[in-house]
PDB file of C-alpha atoms in Angstrom:
ATOM      1  CA  MET T   1       0.000   0.004  -0.001  1.00 58.00           C
ATOM      2  CA  SER T   2       1.147   3.490  -0.696  1.00 74.00           C
ATOM      3  CA  LEU T   3       1.381   6.140   1.994  1.00 76.00           C
ATOM      4  CA  MET T   4      -1.664   7.973   0.639  1.00 74.00           C
ATOM      5  CA  ALA T   5      -3.788   4.830   0.763  1.00 73.00           C
ATOM      6  CA  VAL T   6      -2.836   4.317   4.412  1.00 71.00           C
ATOM      7  CA  VAL T   7      -3.667   7.956   5.262  1.00 69.00           C
ATOM      8  CA  PHE T   8      -7.033   7.788   3.507  1.00 69.00           C
ATOM      9  CA  ALA T   9      -7.838   4.462   5.168  1.00 67.00           C
ATOM     10  CA  GLU T  10      -7.165   5.955   8.582  1.00 63.00           C
ATOM     11  CA  THR T  11      -9.341   9.037   8.003  1.00 60.00           C
ATOM     12  CA  VAL T  12     -12.407   7.109   6.888  1.00 59.00           C
ATOM     13  CA  HIS T  13     -13.386   6.145  10.439  1.00 65.00           C
ATOM     14  CA  ALA T  14     -15.735   8.744  11.872  1.00 69.00           C
ATOM     15  CA  ARG T  15     -16.434   9.154  15.561  1.00 79.00           C
ATOM     16  CA  GLU T  16     -19.930   9.267  16.932  1.00 87.00           C
ATOM     17  CA  LEU T  17     -21.008  12.326  18.898  1.00 86.00           C
ATOM     18  CA  PRO T  18     -21.734  11.640  22.572  1.00 92.00           C
ATOM     19  CA  VAL T  19     -25.235  13.184  22.293  1.00 93.00           C
ATOM     20  CA  GLU T  20     -27.659  14.143  19.539  1.00 94.00           C
ATOM     21  CA  THR T  21     -26.823  17.296  17.588  1.00 93.00           C
ATOM     22  CA  TYR T  22     -29.857  19.278  18.776  1.00 96.00           C
ATOM     23  CA  VAL T  23     -28.612  18.955  22.375  1.00 97.00           C
ATOM     24  CA  TYR T  24     -25.619  21.168  21.538  1.00 97.00           C
ATOM     25  CA  GLY T  25     -27.969  23.884  20.314  1.00 97.00           C
ATOM     26  CA  LEU T  26     -30.143  23.497  23.396  1.00 98.00           C
ATOM     27  CA  VAL T  27     -27.128  23.822  25.703  1.00 98.00           C
ATOM     28  CA  ALA T  28     -25.993  26.953  23.820  1.00 98.00           C
ATOM     29  CA  LEU T  29     -29.489  28.421  24.106  1.00 98.00           C
ATOM     30  CA  ILE T  30     -29.572  27.794  27.858  1.00 98.00           C
ATOM     31  CA  VAL T  31     -26.105  29.329  28.331  1.00 98.00           C
ATOM     32  CA  PHE T  32     -27.025  32.457  26.340  1.00 98.00           C
ATOM     33  CA  PHE T  33     -30.287  32.770  28.247  1.00 98.00           C
ATOM     34  CA  ALA T  34     -28.436  32.555  31.582  1.00 98.00           C
ATOM     35  CA  LEU T  35     -25.908  35.164  30.441  1.00 97.00           C
ATOM     36  CA  GLY T  36     -28.799  37.386  29.358  1.00 96.00           C
ATOM     37  CA  ILE T  37     -30.315  37.137  32.832  1.00 96.00           C
ATOM     38  CA  VAL T  38     -26.988  38.105  34.400  1.00 94.00           C
ATOM     39  CA  THR T  39     -26.684  41.064  32.033  1.00 93.00           C
ATOM     40  CA  TYR T  40     -30.273  42.119  32.719  1.00 92.00           C
ATOM     41  CA  SER T  41     -29.638  42.047  36.469  1.00 90.00           C
ATOM     42  CA  TYR T  42     -27.238  44.990  36.064  1.00 87.00           C
ATOM     43  CA  ARG T  43     -29.966  47.122  34.475  1.00 84.00           C
ATOM     44  CA  ASP T  44     -30.347  50.561  36.041  1.00 75.00           C
ATOM     45  CA  VAL T  45     -27.704  49.835  38.675  1.00 75.00           C
ATOM     46  CA  ALA T  46     -26.330  53.398  38.525  1.00 67.00           C
ATOM     47  CA  ASN T  47     -29.607  54.842  39.774  1.00 72.00           C
ATOM     48  CA  ARG T  48     -29.523  52.635  42.843  1.00 73.00           C
ATOM     49  CA  HIS T  49     -26.563  54.642  44.114  1.00 76.00           C
ATOM     50  CA  ARG T  50     -27.733  58.151  43.294  1.00 78.00           C
ATOM     51  CA  ALA T  51     -26.267  59.658  46.499  1.00 81.00           C
ATOM     52  CA  LYS T  52     -22.827  58.273  45.719  1.00 81.00           C
ATOM     53  CA  ALA T  53     -23.048  59.501  42.135  1.00 77.00           C
ATOM     54  CA  GLU T  54     -24.053  63.002  43.224  1.00 82.00           C
ATOM     55  CA  ALA T  55     -21.251  63.143  45.785  1.00 84.00           C
ATOM     56  CA  TYR T  56     -18.762  62.033  43.148  1.00 82.00           C
ATOM     57  CA  ALA T  57     -20.066  64.666  40.717  1.00 82.00           C
ATOM     58  CA  LYS T  58     -19.651  67.411  43.350  1.00 86.00           C
ATOM     59  CA  ARG T  59     -16.072  66.367  44.076  1.00 86.00           C
ATOM     60  CA  HIS T  60     -15.051  66.029  40.436  1.00 83.00           C
ATOM     61  CA  GLY T  61     -16.933  68.865  38.807  1.00 77.00           C
ATOM     62  CA  GLY T  62     -19.744  66.785  37.351  1.00 57.00           C
ATOM     63  CA  SER T  63     -18.030  66.368  33.977  1.00 58.00           C
ATOM     64  CA  GLU T  64     -17.751  62.594  34.263  1.00 55.00           C
ATOM     65  CA  HIS T  65     -20.379  59.853  34.350  1.00 54.00           C
ATOM     66  CA  GLY T  66     -22.924  61.794  32.331  1.00 54.00           C
ATOM     67  CA  GLY T  67     -23.047  64.799  34.643  1.00 48.00           C
ATOM     68  CA  HIS T  68     -24.087  68.194  33.211  1.00 51.00           C
TER      69      HIS T  68
END
């Protein structure tokens, strides 16, 4: 046998996936959903600390963090 025949004979064997293909999509969907929940939990967090933000703006001239 030539070298190429041996290489092609070795690459013919395919491996089975451990689970069905739709499970990979389902896992990705669950991960993205969980990351979306984490991101959503930080919504409006700046307004929860309005006193700190106002004190910072007074000390630093109000030019940073959206101050006018």
